[in-house]
């Protein structure tokens, strides 16, 4: 639109304005849109913005349901973690480091492996205090559920005898442990006691990889001295769990998905 100013400073519109926004007196109405208008007289949004807005409206009903999905995902992830740990133990081909400590204590002192898993988790939480870590709901559920599910599964299911079946159980347990790790971490309700210990220590300027190796080699050595079963399963778990967690955590990461949806809605 072209315009001139009169002696009072008012802006005059060109009557030949192709946008049709000038009034009969030749003065521009500041409340009237200057772009293309729809049937109601309101400015019509650009086509790209209109398309993004429709996408945001379609996605918006999913967002209120997302907090309600976190707790079930957490519980199922922790239960699957207990089952997968029990599968690795049942294979008899070697256990992962923290389970080695639980198994060694179970064989030396008594109580079930799962019970010791819960006790160790609670004791590890005490190490959070100097690190100033704050436990979340997921942290508490981790302490209570993983070991309980392990003991229930080991009590109710027989250990395999055939070597091929033991290998199947071992590999299934390792893969399912990666899925479970992605599910309970992706719920975003707090890390497990052992994960929190590693990340809290690493946050003080140490390498997360170095901290993890130091802690897990320590508990593995103690478990071995107490009579835990170490073997090829221990090595397979140590080599595979990192890549598996890296694969499955993004698949279940509700926090990342919600952030992407909020970002998409904000730019619509």
Short mmCIF file of N, CA and C in Angstrom, two decimals, residues 33-172:
data_model
loop_
_atom_site.label_atom_id
_atom_site.label_comp_id
_atom_site.label_asym_id
_atom_site.label_seq_id
_atom_site.Cartn_x
_atom_site.Cartn_y
_atom_site.Cartn_z
N UNK A 33 -6.71 -5.31 8.81
CA UNK A 33 -5.53 -6.01 8.30
C UNK A 33 -5.13 -5.49 6.94
N UNK A 34 -3.83 -5.58 6.69
CA UNK A 34 -3.32 -5.09 5.41
C UNK A 34 -2.96 -6.22 4.47
N UNK A 35 -3.16 -7.48 4.89
CA UNK A 35 -2.84 -8.61 4.03
C UNK A 35 -4.09 -9.17 3.42
N UNK A 36 -3.99 -10.31 2.76
CA UNK A 36 -5.15 -10.98 2.17
C UNK A 36 -6.14 -11.34 3.25
N UNK A 37 -7.41 -11.26 2.97
CA UNK A 37 -8.45 -11.53 3.97
C UNK A 37 -9.26 -12.72 3.57
N UNK A 38 -9.84 -13.37 4.59
CA UNK A 38 -10.74 -14.48 4.36
C UNK A 38 -12.16 -13.97 4.24
N UNK A 39 -13.11 -14.90 4.28
CA UNK A 39 -14.51 -14.55 4.10
C UNK A 39 -15.00 -13.69 5.24
N UNK A 40 -14.47 -13.83 6.45
CA UNK A 40 -14.95 -13.08 7.61
C UNK A 40 -14.27 -11.74 7.74
N UNK A 41 -13.33 -11.43 6.85
CA UNK A 41 -12.64 -10.16 6.93
C UNK A 41 -11.35 -10.25 7.70
N UNK A 42 -11.08 -11.36 8.41
CA UNK A 42 -9.84 -11.52 9.16
C UNK A 42 -8.72 -11.91 8.23
N UNK A 43 -7.51 -11.58 8.67
CA UNK A 43 -6.36 -11.91 7.83
C UNK A 43 -6.18 -13.41 7.77
N UNK A 44 -5.97 -13.92 6.60
CA UNK A 44 -5.74 -15.35 6.43
C UNK A 44 -4.27 -15.66 6.63
N UNK A 45 -3.91 -16.67 7.47
CA UNK A 45 -2.51 -16.99 7.69
C UNK A 45 -1.88 -17.58 6.45
N UNK A 46 -0.58 -17.44 6.33
CA UNK A 46 0.10 -18.06 5.17
C UNK A 46 -0.16 -19.55 5.12
N UNK A 47 -0.04 -20.12 3.94
CA UNK A 47 -0.38 -21.54 3.76
C UNK A 47 0.50 -22.43 4.61
N UNK A 48 1.85 -22.14 4.67
CA UNK A 48 2.75 -22.97 5.45
C UNK A 48 2.43 -22.93 6.91
N UNK A 49 2.14 -21.71 7.43
CA UNK A 49 1.81 -21.60 8.84
C UNK A 49 0.49 -22.31 9.14
N UNK A 50 -0.48 -22.19 8.22
CA UNK A 50 -1.76 -22.85 8.43
C UNK A 50 -1.57 -24.37 8.52
N UNK A 51 -0.71 -24.94 7.68
CA UNK A 51 -0.46 -26.38 7.70
C UNK A 51 0.19 -26.80 8.99
N UNK A 52 1.17 -26.00 9.48
CA UNK A 52 1.82 -26.35 10.73
C UNK A 52 0.84 -26.25 11.89
N UNK A 53 -0.03 -25.26 11.84
CA UNK A 53 -1.02 -25.11 12.90
C UNK A 53 -1.95 -26.30 12.98
N UNK A 54 -2.36 -26.82 11.85
CA UNK A 54 -3.21 -28.01 11.84
C UNK A 54 -2.47 -29.18 12.44
N UNK A 55 -1.18 -29.32 12.11
CA UNK A 55 -0.39 -30.41 12.69
C UNK A 55 -0.29 -30.29 14.19
N UNK A 56 -0.11 -29.05 14.69
CA UNK A 56 -0.01 -28.86 16.14
C UNK A 56 -1.33 -29.22 16.82
N UNK A 57 -2.46 -28.86 16.18
CA UNK A 57 -3.76 -29.18 16.77
C UNK A 57 -3.97 -30.68 16.84
N UNK A 58 -3.52 -31.41 15.81
CA UNK A 58 -3.67 -32.86 15.81
C UNK A 58 -2.83 -33.49 16.91
N UNK A 59 -1.64 -32.96 17.14
CA UNK A 59 -0.74 -33.55 18.14
C UNK A 59 -1.12 -33.16 19.56
N UNK A 60 -1.78 -32.03 19.74
CA UNK A 60 -2.01 -31.50 21.08
C UNK A 60 -2.77 -32.45 22.00
N UNK A 61 -3.80 -33.19 21.55
CA UNK A 61 -4.49 -34.09 22.47
C UNK A 61 -3.60 -35.18 23.04
N UNK A 62 -2.47 -35.49 22.38
CA UNK A 62 -1.59 -36.54 22.89
C UNK A 62 -0.79 -36.06 24.09
N UNK A 63 -0.55 -34.76 24.20
CA UNK A 63 0.33 -34.25 25.24
C UNK A 63 -0.24 -34.43 26.64
N UNK A 64 -1.54 -34.14 26.91
CA UNK A 64 -2.04 -34.37 28.27
C UNK A 64 -1.98 -35.82 28.70
N UNK A 65 -2.03 -36.75 27.75
CA UNK A 65 -1.96 -38.17 28.11
C UNK A 65 -0.55 -38.62 28.44
N UNK A 66 0.45 -37.85 28.06
CA UNK A 66 1.82 -38.30 28.20
C UNK A 66 2.26 -38.47 29.64
N UNK A 67 1.95 -37.53 30.58
CA UNK A 67 2.32 -37.80 31.97
C UNK A 67 1.69 -39.07 32.51
N UNK A 68 0.51 -39.43 32.05
CA UNK A 68 -0.12 -40.66 32.49
C UNK A 68 0.55 -41.90 31.95
N UNK A 69 1.38 -41.72 30.93
CA UNK A 69 2.08 -42.86 30.36
C UNK A 69 3.41 -43.11 31.06
N UNK A 70 3.94 -42.12 31.73
CA UNK A 70 5.27 -42.24 32.33
C UNK A 70 5.32 -43.33 33.40
N UNK A 71 4.36 -43.32 34.31
CA UNK A 71 4.39 -44.28 35.41
C UNK A 71 4.22 -45.71 34.92
N UNK A 72 3.25 -46.02 34.05
CA UNK A 72 3.17 -47.40 33.53
C UNK A 72 4.44 -47.82 32.80
N UNK A 73 5.04 -46.90 32.02
CA UNK A 73 6.27 -47.25 31.32
C UNK A 73 7.38 -47.53 32.31
N UNK A 74 7.45 -46.74 33.38
CA UNK A 74 8.46 -46.96 34.41
C UNK A 74 8.29 -48.33 35.06
N UNK A 75 7.06 -48.64 35.48
CA UNK A 75 6.81 -49.91 36.18
C UNK A 75 7.10 -51.10 35.27
N UNK A 76 6.62 -51.03 34.04
CA UNK A 76 6.88 -52.14 33.11
C UNK A 76 8.36 -52.27 32.79
N UNK A 77 9.05 -51.14 32.66
CA UNK A 77 10.48 -51.18 32.39
C UNK A 77 11.26 -51.82 33.54
N UNK A 78 10.91 -51.47 34.77
CA UNK A 78 11.60 -52.04 35.93
C UNK A 78 11.28 -53.52 36.09
N UNK A 79 10.02 -53.89 35.84
CA UNK A 79 9.66 -55.31 35.92
C UNK A 79 10.42 -56.12 34.86
N UNK A 80 10.51 -55.56 33.65
CA UNK A 80 11.25 -56.24 32.59
C UNK A 80 12.73 -56.31 32.94
N UNK A 81 13.23 -55.29 33.61
CA UNK A 81 14.63 -55.30 34.03
C UNK A 81 14.88 -56.46 34.99
N UNK A 82 13.96 -56.66 35.94
CA UNK A 82 14.10 -57.77 36.87
C UNK A 82 14.05 -59.12 36.17
N UNK A 83 13.13 -59.26 35.21
CA UNK A 83 13.03 -60.51 34.45
C UNK A 83 14.30 -60.76 33.63
N UNK A 84 14.79 -59.71 32.96
CA UNK A 84 15.98 -59.88 32.12
C UNK A 84 17.21 -60.22 32.95
N UNK A 85 17.34 -59.60 34.13
CA UNK A 85 18.44 -59.96 35.01
C UNK A 85 18.34 -61.43 35.44
N UNK A 86 17.12 -61.86 35.74
CA UNK A 86 16.91 -63.25 36.15
C UNK A 86 17.26 -64.21 35.01
N UNK A 87 16.96 -63.85 33.77
CA UNK A 87 17.30 -64.70 32.63
C UNK A 87 18.81 -64.87 32.51
N UNK A 88 19.54 -63.78 32.65
CA UNK A 88 21.01 -63.87 32.57
C UNK A 88 21.54 -64.77 33.69
N UNK A 89 20.98 -64.63 34.87
CA UNK A 89 21.42 -65.48 35.99
C UNK A 89 21.08 -66.94 35.73
N UNK A 90 19.86 -67.19 35.22
CA UNK A 90 19.43 -68.56 34.96
C UNK A 90 20.27 -69.27 33.92
N UNK A 91 20.85 -68.53 33.00
CA UNK A 91 21.64 -69.17 31.95
C UNK A 91 22.87 -69.88 32.53
N UNK A 92 23.35 -69.41 33.67
CA UNK A 92 24.52 -70.02 34.28
C UNK A 92 25.80 -69.78 33.53
N UNK A 93 25.79 -68.80 32.60
CA UNK A 93 26.97 -68.53 31.78
C UNK A 93 27.70 -67.26 32.21
N UNK A 94 27.32 -66.72 33.35
CA UNK A 94 27.94 -65.50 33.85
C UNK A 94 26.92 -64.42 34.08
N UNK A 95 27.15 -63.59 35.09
CA UNK A 95 26.21 -62.53 35.45
C UNK A 95 26.87 -61.18 35.26
N UNK A 96 26.03 -60.15 35.24
CA UNK A 96 26.57 -58.80 35.11
C UNK A 96 27.13 -58.32 36.45
N UNK A 97 27.94 -57.24 36.45
CA UNK A 97 28.70 -56.88 37.65
C UNK A 97 27.89 -56.71 38.93
N UNK A 98 26.83 -55.93 38.91
CA UNK A 98 26.07 -55.71 40.14
C UNK A 98 25.38 -56.98 40.60
N UNK A 99 24.93 -57.81 39.66
CA UNK A 99 24.33 -59.09 40.03
C UNK A 99 25.37 -60.05 40.59
N UNK A 100 26.63 -59.88 40.16
CA UNK A 100 27.69 -60.70 40.73
C UNK A 100 27.84 -60.42 42.23
N UNK A 101 27.75 -59.16 42.59
CA UNK A 101 27.82 -58.81 44.01
C UNK A 101 26.63 -59.39 44.77
N UNK A 102 25.43 -59.28 44.19
CA UNK A 102 24.23 -59.82 44.84
C UNK A 102 24.31 -61.34 44.95
N UNK A 103 24.76 -61.99 43.88
CA UNK A 103 24.86 -63.45 43.89
C UNK A 103 25.92 -63.91 44.89
N UNK A 104 27.04 -63.23 44.96
CA UNK A 104 28.07 -63.60 45.92
C UNK A 104 27.59 -63.46 47.35
N UNK A 105 26.88 -62.37 47.66
CA UNK A 105 26.34 -62.19 49.00
C UNK A 105 25.27 -63.23 49.31
N UNK A 106 24.46 -63.58 48.31
CA UNK A 106 23.42 -64.59 48.52
C UNK A 106 24.03 -65.94 48.84
N UNK A 107 25.10 -66.31 48.15
CA UNK A 107 25.74 -67.61 48.38
C UNK A 107 26.54 -67.63 49.68
N UNK A 108 26.98 -66.47 50.12
CA UNK A 108 27.82 -66.42 51.32
C UNK A 108 27.00 -66.19 52.59
N UNK A 109 26.05 -65.27 52.52
CA UNK A 109 25.30 -64.86 53.71
C UNK A 109 23.92 -65.50 53.77
N UNK A 110 23.32 -65.71 52.59
CA UNK A 110 21.94 -66.17 52.54
C UNK A 110 21.06 -65.10 51.90
N UNK A 111 19.75 -65.31 51.96
CA UNK A 111 18.76 -64.45 51.31
C UNK A 111 18.85 -64.62 49.79
N UNK A 112 17.82 -64.18 49.09
CA UNK A 112 17.78 -64.33 47.64
C UNK A 112 18.60 -63.26 46.94
N UNK A 113 18.94 -63.54 45.69
CA UNK A 113 19.69 -62.56 44.89
C UNK A 113 18.90 -61.27 44.75
N UNK A 114 17.61 -61.40 44.51
CA UNK A 114 16.78 -60.22 44.36
C UNK A 114 16.71 -59.39 45.63
N UNK A 115 16.62 -60.06 46.77
CA UNK A 115 16.60 -59.33 48.04
C UNK A 115 17.88 -58.53 48.22
N UNK A 116 19.02 -59.16 47.91
CA UNK A 116 20.29 -58.44 48.00
C UNK A 116 20.36 -57.30 46.99
N UNK A 117 19.75 -57.48 45.82
CA UNK A 117 19.70 -56.40 44.83
C UNK A 117 19.00 -55.18 45.41
N UNK A 118 17.88 -55.41 46.09
CA UNK A 118 17.14 -54.31 46.70
C UNK A 118 17.94 -53.67 47.84
N UNK A 119 18.58 -54.50 48.66
CA UNK A 119 19.35 -53.97 49.79
C UNK A 119 20.52 -53.13 49.29
N UNK A 120 21.24 -53.65 48.30
CA UNK A 120 22.37 -52.90 47.74
C UNK A 120 21.91 -51.59 47.14
N UNK A 121 20.75 -51.62 46.44
CA UNK A 121 20.22 -50.38 45.87
C UNK A 121 19.94 -49.34 46.94
N UNK A 122 19.38 -49.78 48.07
CA UNK A 122 19.10 -48.84 49.17
C UNK A 122 20.40 -48.30 49.76
N UNK A 123 21.42 -49.16 49.90
CA UNK A 123 22.69 -48.71 50.45
C UNK A 123 23.40 -47.74 49.50
N UNK A 124 23.29 -48.00 48.19
CA UNK A 124 23.91 -47.10 47.22
C UNK A 124 23.28 -45.71 47.29
N UNK A 125 22.00 -45.65 47.64
CA UNK A 125 21.35 -44.34 47.77
C UNK A 125 22.01 -43.48 48.84
N UNK A 126 22.57 -44.12 49.86
CA UNK A 126 23.27 -43.35 50.91
C UNK A 126 24.48 -42.64 50.34
N UNK A 127 25.07 -43.22 49.28
CA UNK A 127 26.23 -42.58 48.65
C UNK A 127 25.82 -41.36 47.82
N UNK A 128 24.52 -41.19 47.59
CA UNK A 128 24.04 -40.01 46.88
C UNK A 128 24.15 -38.76 47.75
N UNK A 129 24.16 -38.94 49.06
CA UNK A 129 24.11 -37.78 49.96
C UNK A 129 25.29 -36.84 49.76
N UNK A 130 26.54 -37.33 49.79
CA UNK A 130 27.65 -36.38 49.54
C UNK A 130 27.67 -35.85 48.11
N UNK A 131 27.05 -36.58 47.18
CA UNK A 131 26.99 -36.12 45.79
C UNK A 131 25.85 -35.13 45.56
N UNK A 132 24.98 -34.98 46.57
CA UNK A 132 23.83 -34.07 46.51
C UNK A 132 22.87 -34.44 45.38
N UNK A 133 22.75 -35.72 45.12
CA UNK A 133 21.74 -36.19 44.16
C UNK A 133 20.39 -36.27 44.85
N UNK A 134 19.35 -36.02 44.10
CA UNK A 134 17.99 -36.11 44.63
C UNK A 134 17.26 -37.27 43.97
N UNK A 135 16.80 -38.25 44.74
CA UNK A 135 16.08 -39.38 44.13
C UNK A 135 14.71 -38.96 43.64
N UNK A 136 14.26 -39.63 42.59
CA UNK A 136 12.92 -39.41 42.07
C UNK A 136 12.05 -40.63 42.32
N UNK A 137 10.83 -40.58 41.82
CA UNK A 137 9.92 -41.71 41.98
C UNK A 137 10.52 -42.96 41.34
N UNK A 138 11.15 -42.79 40.19
CA UNK A 138 11.78 -43.93 39.52
C UNK A 138 12.89 -44.55 40.33
N UNK A 139 13.60 -43.72 41.10
CA UNK A 139 14.68 -44.24 41.95
C UNK A 139 14.12 -45.15 43.03
N UNK A 140 13.07 -44.70 43.69
CA UNK A 140 12.46 -45.49 44.77
C UNK A 140 11.86 -46.78 44.21
N UNK A 141 11.15 -46.68 43.09
CA UNK A 141 10.55 -47.87 42.48
C UNK A 141 11.63 -48.86 42.05
N UNK A 142 12.76 -48.35 41.60
CA UNK A 142 13.87 -49.22 41.21
C UNK A 142 14.34 -50.07 42.38
N UNK A 143 14.50 -49.43 43.54
CA UNK A 143 14.96 -50.14 44.73
C UNK A 143 13.97 -51.22 45.15
N UNK A 144 12.69 -50.94 45.00
CA UNK A 144 11.66 -51.86 45.50
C UNK A 144 11.29 -52.97 44.52
N UNK A 145 11.37 -52.70 43.21
CA UNK A 145 10.77 -53.62 42.24
C UNK A 145 11.74 -54.58 41.58
N UNK A 146 12.91 -54.11 41.19
CA UNK A 146 13.79 -54.93 40.35
C UNK A 146 14.14 -56.24 41.06
N UNK A 147 14.65 -56.16 42.27
CA UNK A 147 15.03 -57.37 43.00
C UNK A 147 13.85 -58.26 43.33
N UNK A 148 12.70 -57.64 43.63
CA UNK A 148 11.51 -58.43 43.95
C UNK A 148 11.08 -59.26 42.75
N UNK A 149 11.06 -58.65 41.57
CA UNK A 149 10.70 -59.38 40.35
C UNK A 149 11.72 -60.47 40.06
N UNK A 150 12.97 -60.19 40.29
CA UNK A 150 14.02 -61.20 40.07
C UNK A 150 13.76 -62.45 40.91
N UNK A 151 13.53 -62.25 42.20
CA UNK A 151 13.31 -63.40 43.08
C UNK A 151 12.05 -64.17 42.69
N UNK A 152 11.00 -63.47 42.33
CA UNK A 152 9.76 -64.14 41.92
C UNK A 152 9.99 -64.97 40.66
N UNK A 153 10.68 -64.40 39.69
CA UNK A 153 10.92 -65.13 38.44
C UNK A 153 11.82 -66.34 38.67
N UNK A 154 12.88 -66.17 39.45
CA UNK A 154 13.80 -67.28 39.71
C UNK A 154 13.13 -68.39 40.52
N UNK A 155 12.14 -68.03 41.32
CA UNK A 155 11.42 -69.03 42.12
C UNK A 155 10.42 -69.81 41.28
N UNK A 156 9.76 -69.13 40.37
CA UNK A 156 8.66 -69.75 39.63
C UNK A 156 9.09 -70.45 38.35
N UNK A 157 10.24 -70.15 37.80
CA UNK A 157 10.63 -70.73 36.51
C UNK A 157 11.88 -71.61 36.68
N UNK A 158 11.90 -72.76 36.02
CA UNK A 158 13.07 -73.65 36.14
C UNK A 158 14.23 -73.16 35.31
N UNK A 159 15.43 -73.45 35.74
CA UNK A 159 16.63 -73.09 34.98
C UNK A 159 16.79 -74.04 33.81
N UNK A 160 17.23 -73.58 32.65
CA UNK A 160 17.40 -74.45 31.48
C UNK A 160 18.59 -75.39 31.66
N UNK A 161 18.51 -76.56 31.03
CA UNK A 161 19.59 -77.54 31.11
C UNK A 161 20.42 -77.61 29.84
N UNK A 162 19.73 -77.66 28.69
CA UNK A 162 20.45 -77.78 27.41
C UNK A 162 21.30 -76.54 27.15
N UNK A 163 22.48 -76.76 26.59
CA UNK A 163 23.40 -75.64 26.36
C UNK A 163 22.82 -74.62 25.40
N UNK A 164 22.17 -75.09 24.32
CA UNK A 164 21.59 -74.16 23.35
C UNK A 164 20.50 -73.31 23.98
N UNK A 165 19.76 -73.92 24.90
CA UNK A 165 18.70 -73.17 25.58
C UNK A 165 19.30 -72.15 26.56
N UNK A 166 20.37 -72.51 27.20
CA UNK A 166 21.04 -71.57 28.10
C UNK A 166 21.56 -70.36 27.34
N UNK A 167 22.11 -70.62 26.13
CA UNK A 167 22.58 -69.50 25.31
C UNK A 167 21.41 -68.62 24.87
N UNK A 168 20.29 -69.26 24.52
CA UNK A 168 19.10 -68.50 24.12
C UNK A 168 18.61 -67.63 25.26
N UNK A 169 18.58 -68.20 26.46
CA UNK A 169 18.15 -67.45 27.64
C UNK A 169 19.10 -66.29 27.91
N UNK A 170 20.39 -66.55 27.81
CA UNK A 170 21.38 -65.50 28.05
C UNK A 170 21.20 -64.32 27.08
N UNK A 171 21.18 -64.62 25.79
CA UNK A 171 21.08 -63.56 24.79
C UNK A 171 19.75 -62.81 24.89
N UNK A 172 18.68 -63.56 25.19
CA UNK A 172 17.38 -62.91 25.38
C UNK A 172 17.43 -61.96 26.57
#
